[in-house]
CSV table of C-alpha atoms in Angstrom, one decimal:
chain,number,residue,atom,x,y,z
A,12,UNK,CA,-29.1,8.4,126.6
A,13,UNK,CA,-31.8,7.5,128.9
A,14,UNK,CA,-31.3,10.4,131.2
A,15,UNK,CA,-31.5,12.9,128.1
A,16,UNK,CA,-34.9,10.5,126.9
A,17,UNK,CA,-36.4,11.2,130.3
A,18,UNK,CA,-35.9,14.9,130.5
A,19,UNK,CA,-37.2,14.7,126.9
A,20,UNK,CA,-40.4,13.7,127.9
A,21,UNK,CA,-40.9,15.5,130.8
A,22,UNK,CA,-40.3,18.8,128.9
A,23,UNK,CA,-42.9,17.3,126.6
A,24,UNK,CA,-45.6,16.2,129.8
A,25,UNK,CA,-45.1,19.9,131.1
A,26,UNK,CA,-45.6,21.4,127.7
A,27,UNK,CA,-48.7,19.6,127.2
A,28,UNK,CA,-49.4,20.2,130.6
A,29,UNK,CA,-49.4,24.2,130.7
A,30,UNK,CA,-51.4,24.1,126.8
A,31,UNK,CA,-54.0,22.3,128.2
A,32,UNK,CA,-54.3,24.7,131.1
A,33,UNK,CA,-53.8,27.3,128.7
A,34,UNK,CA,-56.8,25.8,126.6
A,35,UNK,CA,-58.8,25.7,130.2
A,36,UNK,CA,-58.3,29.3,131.3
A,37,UNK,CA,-59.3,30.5,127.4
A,38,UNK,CA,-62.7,28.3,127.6
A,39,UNK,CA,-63.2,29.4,131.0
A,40,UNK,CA,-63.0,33.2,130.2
A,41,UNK,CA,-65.6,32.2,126.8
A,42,UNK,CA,-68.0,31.0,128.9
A,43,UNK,CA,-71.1,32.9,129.5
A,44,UNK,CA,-72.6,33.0,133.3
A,45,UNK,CA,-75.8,31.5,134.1
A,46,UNK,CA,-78.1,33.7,136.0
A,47,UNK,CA,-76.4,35.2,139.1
A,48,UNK,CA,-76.8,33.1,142.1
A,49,UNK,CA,-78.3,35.7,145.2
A,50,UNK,CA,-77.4,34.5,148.5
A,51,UNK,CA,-78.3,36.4,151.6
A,52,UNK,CA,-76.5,36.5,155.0
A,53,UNK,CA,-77.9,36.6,158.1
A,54,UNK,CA,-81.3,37.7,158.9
A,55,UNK,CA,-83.9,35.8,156.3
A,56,UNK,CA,-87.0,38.2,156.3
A,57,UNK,CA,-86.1,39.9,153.0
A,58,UNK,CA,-86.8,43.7,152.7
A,59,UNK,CA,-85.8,43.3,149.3
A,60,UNK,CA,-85.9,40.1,147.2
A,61,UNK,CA,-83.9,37.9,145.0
A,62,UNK,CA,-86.3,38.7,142.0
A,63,UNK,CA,-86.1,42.6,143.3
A,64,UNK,CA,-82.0,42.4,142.8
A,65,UNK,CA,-82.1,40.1,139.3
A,66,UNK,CA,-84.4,42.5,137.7
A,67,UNK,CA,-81.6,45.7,138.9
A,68,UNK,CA,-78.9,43.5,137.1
A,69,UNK,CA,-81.2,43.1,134.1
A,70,UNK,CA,-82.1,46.9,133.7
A,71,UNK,CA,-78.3,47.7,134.1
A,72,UNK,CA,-76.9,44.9,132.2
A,73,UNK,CA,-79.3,43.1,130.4
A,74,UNK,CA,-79.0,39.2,130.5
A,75,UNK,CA,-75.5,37.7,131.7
A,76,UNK,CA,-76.1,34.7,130.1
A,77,UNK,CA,-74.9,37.0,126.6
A,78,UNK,CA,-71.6,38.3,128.1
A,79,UNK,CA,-68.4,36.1,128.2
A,80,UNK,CA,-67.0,35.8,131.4
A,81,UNK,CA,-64.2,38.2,130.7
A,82,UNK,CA,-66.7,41.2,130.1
A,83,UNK,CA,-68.2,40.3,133.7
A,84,UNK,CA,-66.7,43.3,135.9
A,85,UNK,CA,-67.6,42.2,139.1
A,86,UNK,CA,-67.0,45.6,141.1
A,87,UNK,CA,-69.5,47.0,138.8
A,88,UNK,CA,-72.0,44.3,139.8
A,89,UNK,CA,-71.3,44.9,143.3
A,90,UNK,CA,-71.8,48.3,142.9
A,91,UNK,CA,-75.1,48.4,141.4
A,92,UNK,CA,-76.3,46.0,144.0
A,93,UNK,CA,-75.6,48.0,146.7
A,94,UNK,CA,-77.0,50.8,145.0
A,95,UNK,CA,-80.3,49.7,146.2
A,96,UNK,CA,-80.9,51.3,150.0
A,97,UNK,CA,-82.0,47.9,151.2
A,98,UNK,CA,-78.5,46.5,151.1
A,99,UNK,CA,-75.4,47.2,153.3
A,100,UNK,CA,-72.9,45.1,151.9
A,101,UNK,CA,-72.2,42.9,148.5
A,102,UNK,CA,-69.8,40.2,147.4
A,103,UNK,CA,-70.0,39.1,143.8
A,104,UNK,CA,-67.4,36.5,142.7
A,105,UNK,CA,-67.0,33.6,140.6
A,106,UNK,CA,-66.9,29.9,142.0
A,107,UNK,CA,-63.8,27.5,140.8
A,108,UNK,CA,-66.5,26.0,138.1
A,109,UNK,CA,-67.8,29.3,136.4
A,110,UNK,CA,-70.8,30.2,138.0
A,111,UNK,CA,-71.4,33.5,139.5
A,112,UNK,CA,-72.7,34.0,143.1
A,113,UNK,CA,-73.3,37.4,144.8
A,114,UNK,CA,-73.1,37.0,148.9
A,115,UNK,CA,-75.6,39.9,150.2
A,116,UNK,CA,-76.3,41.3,153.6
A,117,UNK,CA,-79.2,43.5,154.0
A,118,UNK,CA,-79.4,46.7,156.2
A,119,UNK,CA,-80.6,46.6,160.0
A,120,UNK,CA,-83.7,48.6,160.9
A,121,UNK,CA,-83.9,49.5,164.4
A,122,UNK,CA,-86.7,51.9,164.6
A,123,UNK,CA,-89.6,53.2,162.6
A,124,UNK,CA,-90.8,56.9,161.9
A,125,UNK,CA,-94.0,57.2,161.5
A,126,UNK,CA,-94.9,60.7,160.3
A,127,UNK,CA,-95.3,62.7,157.5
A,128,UNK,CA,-92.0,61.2,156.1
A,129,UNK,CA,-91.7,57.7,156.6
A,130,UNK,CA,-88.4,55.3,157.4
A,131,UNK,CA,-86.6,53.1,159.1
A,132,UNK,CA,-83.8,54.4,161.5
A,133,UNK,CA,-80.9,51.7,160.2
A,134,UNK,CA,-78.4,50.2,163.1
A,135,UNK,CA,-75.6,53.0,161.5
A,136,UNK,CA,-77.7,55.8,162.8
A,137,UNK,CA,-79.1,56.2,158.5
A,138,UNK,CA,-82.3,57.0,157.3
A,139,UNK,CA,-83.3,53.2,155.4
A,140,UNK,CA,-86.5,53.2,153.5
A,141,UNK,CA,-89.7,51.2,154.4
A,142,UNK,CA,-90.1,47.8,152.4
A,143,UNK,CA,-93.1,47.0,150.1
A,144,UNK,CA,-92.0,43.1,151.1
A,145,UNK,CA,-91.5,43.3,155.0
A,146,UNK,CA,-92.3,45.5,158.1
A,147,UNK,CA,-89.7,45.2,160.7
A,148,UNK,CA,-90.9,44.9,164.4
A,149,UNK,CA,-89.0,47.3,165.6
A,150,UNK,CA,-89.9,50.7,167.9
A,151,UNK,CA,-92.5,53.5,166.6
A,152,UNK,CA,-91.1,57.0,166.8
A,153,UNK,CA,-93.6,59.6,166.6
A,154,UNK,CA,-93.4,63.3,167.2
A,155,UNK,CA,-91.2,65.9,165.9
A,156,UNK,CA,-88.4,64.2,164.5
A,157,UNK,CA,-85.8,66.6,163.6
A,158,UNK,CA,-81.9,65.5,162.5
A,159,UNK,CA,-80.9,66.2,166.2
A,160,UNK,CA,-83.7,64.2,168.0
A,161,UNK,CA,-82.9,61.4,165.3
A,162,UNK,CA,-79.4,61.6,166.4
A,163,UNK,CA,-80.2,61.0,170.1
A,164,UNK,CA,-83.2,58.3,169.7
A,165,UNK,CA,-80.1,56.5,167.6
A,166,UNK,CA,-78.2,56.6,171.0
A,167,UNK,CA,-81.2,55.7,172.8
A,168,UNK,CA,-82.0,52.3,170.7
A,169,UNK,CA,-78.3,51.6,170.9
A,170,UNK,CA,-78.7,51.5,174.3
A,171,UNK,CA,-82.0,49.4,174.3
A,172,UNK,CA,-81.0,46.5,172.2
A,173,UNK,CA,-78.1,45.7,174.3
A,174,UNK,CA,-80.8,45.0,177.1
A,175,UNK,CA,-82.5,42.3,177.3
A,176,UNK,CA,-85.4,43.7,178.7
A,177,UNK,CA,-85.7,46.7,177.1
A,178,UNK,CA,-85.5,45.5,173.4
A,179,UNK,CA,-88.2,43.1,174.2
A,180,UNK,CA,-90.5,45.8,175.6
A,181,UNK,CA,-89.9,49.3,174.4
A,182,UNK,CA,-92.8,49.7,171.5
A,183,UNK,CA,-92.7,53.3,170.9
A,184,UNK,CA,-90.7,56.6,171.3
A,185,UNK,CA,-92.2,59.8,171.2
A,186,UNK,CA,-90.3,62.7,170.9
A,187,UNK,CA,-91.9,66.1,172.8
A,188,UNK,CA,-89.0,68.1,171.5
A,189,UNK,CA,-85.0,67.8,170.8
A,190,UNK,CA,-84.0,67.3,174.2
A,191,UNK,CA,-87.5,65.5,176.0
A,192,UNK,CA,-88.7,61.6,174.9
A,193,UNK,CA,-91.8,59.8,176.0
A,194,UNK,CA,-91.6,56.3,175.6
A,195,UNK,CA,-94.1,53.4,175.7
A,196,UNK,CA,-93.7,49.6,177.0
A,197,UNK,CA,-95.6,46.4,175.5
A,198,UNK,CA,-98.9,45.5,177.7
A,199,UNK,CA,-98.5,49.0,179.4
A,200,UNK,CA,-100.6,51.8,179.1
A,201,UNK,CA,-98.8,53.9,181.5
A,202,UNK,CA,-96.3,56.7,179.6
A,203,UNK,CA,-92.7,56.7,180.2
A,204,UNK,CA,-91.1,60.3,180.6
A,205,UNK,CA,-87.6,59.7,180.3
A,206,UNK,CA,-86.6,63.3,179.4
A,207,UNK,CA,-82.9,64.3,178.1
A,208,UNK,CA,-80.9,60.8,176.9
A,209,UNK,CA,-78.7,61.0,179.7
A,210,UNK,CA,-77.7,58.9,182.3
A,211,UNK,CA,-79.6,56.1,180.6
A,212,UNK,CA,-78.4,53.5,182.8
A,213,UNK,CA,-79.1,54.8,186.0
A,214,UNK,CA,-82.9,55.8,184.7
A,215,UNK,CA,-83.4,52.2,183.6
A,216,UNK,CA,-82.4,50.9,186.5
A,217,UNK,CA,-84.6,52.6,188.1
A,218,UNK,CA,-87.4,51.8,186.5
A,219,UNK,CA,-86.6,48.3,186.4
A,220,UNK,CA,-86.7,48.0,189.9
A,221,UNK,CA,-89.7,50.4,190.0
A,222,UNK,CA,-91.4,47.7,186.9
A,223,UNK,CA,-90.2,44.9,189.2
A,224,UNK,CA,-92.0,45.9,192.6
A,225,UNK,CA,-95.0,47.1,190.9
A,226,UNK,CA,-95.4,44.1,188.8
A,227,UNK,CA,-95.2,42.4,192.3
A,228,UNK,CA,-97.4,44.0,194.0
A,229,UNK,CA,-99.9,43.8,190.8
A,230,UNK,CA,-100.2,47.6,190.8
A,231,UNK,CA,-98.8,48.3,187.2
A,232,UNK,CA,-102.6,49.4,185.5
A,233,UNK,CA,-102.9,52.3,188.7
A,234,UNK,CA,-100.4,54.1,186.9
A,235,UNK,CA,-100.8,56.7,184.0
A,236,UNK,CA,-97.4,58.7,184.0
A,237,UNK,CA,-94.2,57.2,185.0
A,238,UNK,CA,-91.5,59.6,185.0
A,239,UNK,CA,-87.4,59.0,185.4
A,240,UNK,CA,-86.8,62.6,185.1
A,241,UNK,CA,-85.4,62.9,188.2
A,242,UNK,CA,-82.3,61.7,190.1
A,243,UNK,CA,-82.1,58.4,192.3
A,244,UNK,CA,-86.1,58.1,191.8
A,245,UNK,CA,-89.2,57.1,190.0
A,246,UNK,CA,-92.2,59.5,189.9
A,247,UNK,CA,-95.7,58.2,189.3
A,248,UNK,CA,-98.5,59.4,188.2
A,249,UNK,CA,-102.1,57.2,188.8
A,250,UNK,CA,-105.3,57.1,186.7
């Protein structure tokens, strides 16, 4: 008898048990969302703001706080988040207690054409528009910029901000023409011809050890043309 009265009420604990869970999950799925909660990852100058992102929720969904939690598709939020051209990547989810969080990480300018059409060149080699809320610091291509000189001055920066040096100093990229690039160095007036992008790392070397000597020899202003155009040497040009 007391072994049936036991199972008895455990059958009746696990009964209650799974209603009450039953009764959680059906409140839980009722419950209307807050406002999403933005976070952003990574870099924390913002080319596009929390604000920017609600308001492109709003216009596509009106207020969350009206929709039950069940009418929340969350791959359609992530989708119309990273409609925006400011964002590379979006994670919308709910937390254990109910409230909804979107994890964003922005896209990663790494040079800036300044012409007739204006834009960022992103770190995937894609056009990324300029920001009415931030100006990356990043190199100024001028010139001619066609798709194939694009192309190459992606290889180029590529290139450049895995040095050290160079990513500090390289201000500007001018292109002459698809296969010829000009570039310019902070606190320099002297111009760079660095020609085709090829053999990038033996032309840099060169004119780091060319940048080194003169810098040493305080004979960096005498110069007007630098040029790594040609093999195993540096070719100078003075004022």
């Amino acid at each position: 008898m007391g072994t049936k009265w036991k199972s008895i009420k455990l059958l009746g604990a696990l009964i209650v048990v799974m209603a009450l869970f039953a009764f959680s999950n059906h409140r839980s799925q009722l419950r209307k969302p807050t406002e999403i909660s933005l976070k952003f990852l990574g870099d924390d100058r913002l080319f596009i703001t929390q604000d920017a992102v609600n308001k492109l929720l709003i216009q596509n969904y009106g207020s969350l706080e009206n929709l039950p939690k069940d009418e929340v598709v969350l791959d359609s939020l992530e989708q119309t988040i990273l409609a925006n051209d400011m964002i590379k990547n979006a994670h919308v989810y709910y937390t254990v207690n109910g409230q909804l969080k979107a994890n964003i990480v922005q896209r990663t300018p790494i040079g800036r054409v300044q012409g007739n059409d204006k834009f960022y060149l992103d770190d995937e080699g894609k056009r990324m528009p300029l920001s009415p809320f931030y100006a990356a610091r990043v190199p100024i291509i001028t010139g001619e910029v066609t798709g194939d000189a694009l192309s190459q001055i992606y290889e180029l920066l590529k290139y450049v901000n895995q040095d050290g040096f160079l990513r500090k100093n390289l201000i500007g990229i001018h292109v002459v023409s698809d296969n010829d690039f000009q570039l310019r160095f902070r606190m320099e007036d002297f111009v760079v011809e660095l020609g085709a992008i090829e053999k990038l790392p033996q032309k840099f070397a060169n004119f780091k050890a060319f940048y080194a000597k003169a810098t040493k020899d305080k004979i960096l202003g005498a110069y007007r043309v630098v040029s790594l155009e040609f093999d195993n040497q540096v070719v100078c040009t003075k004022i």
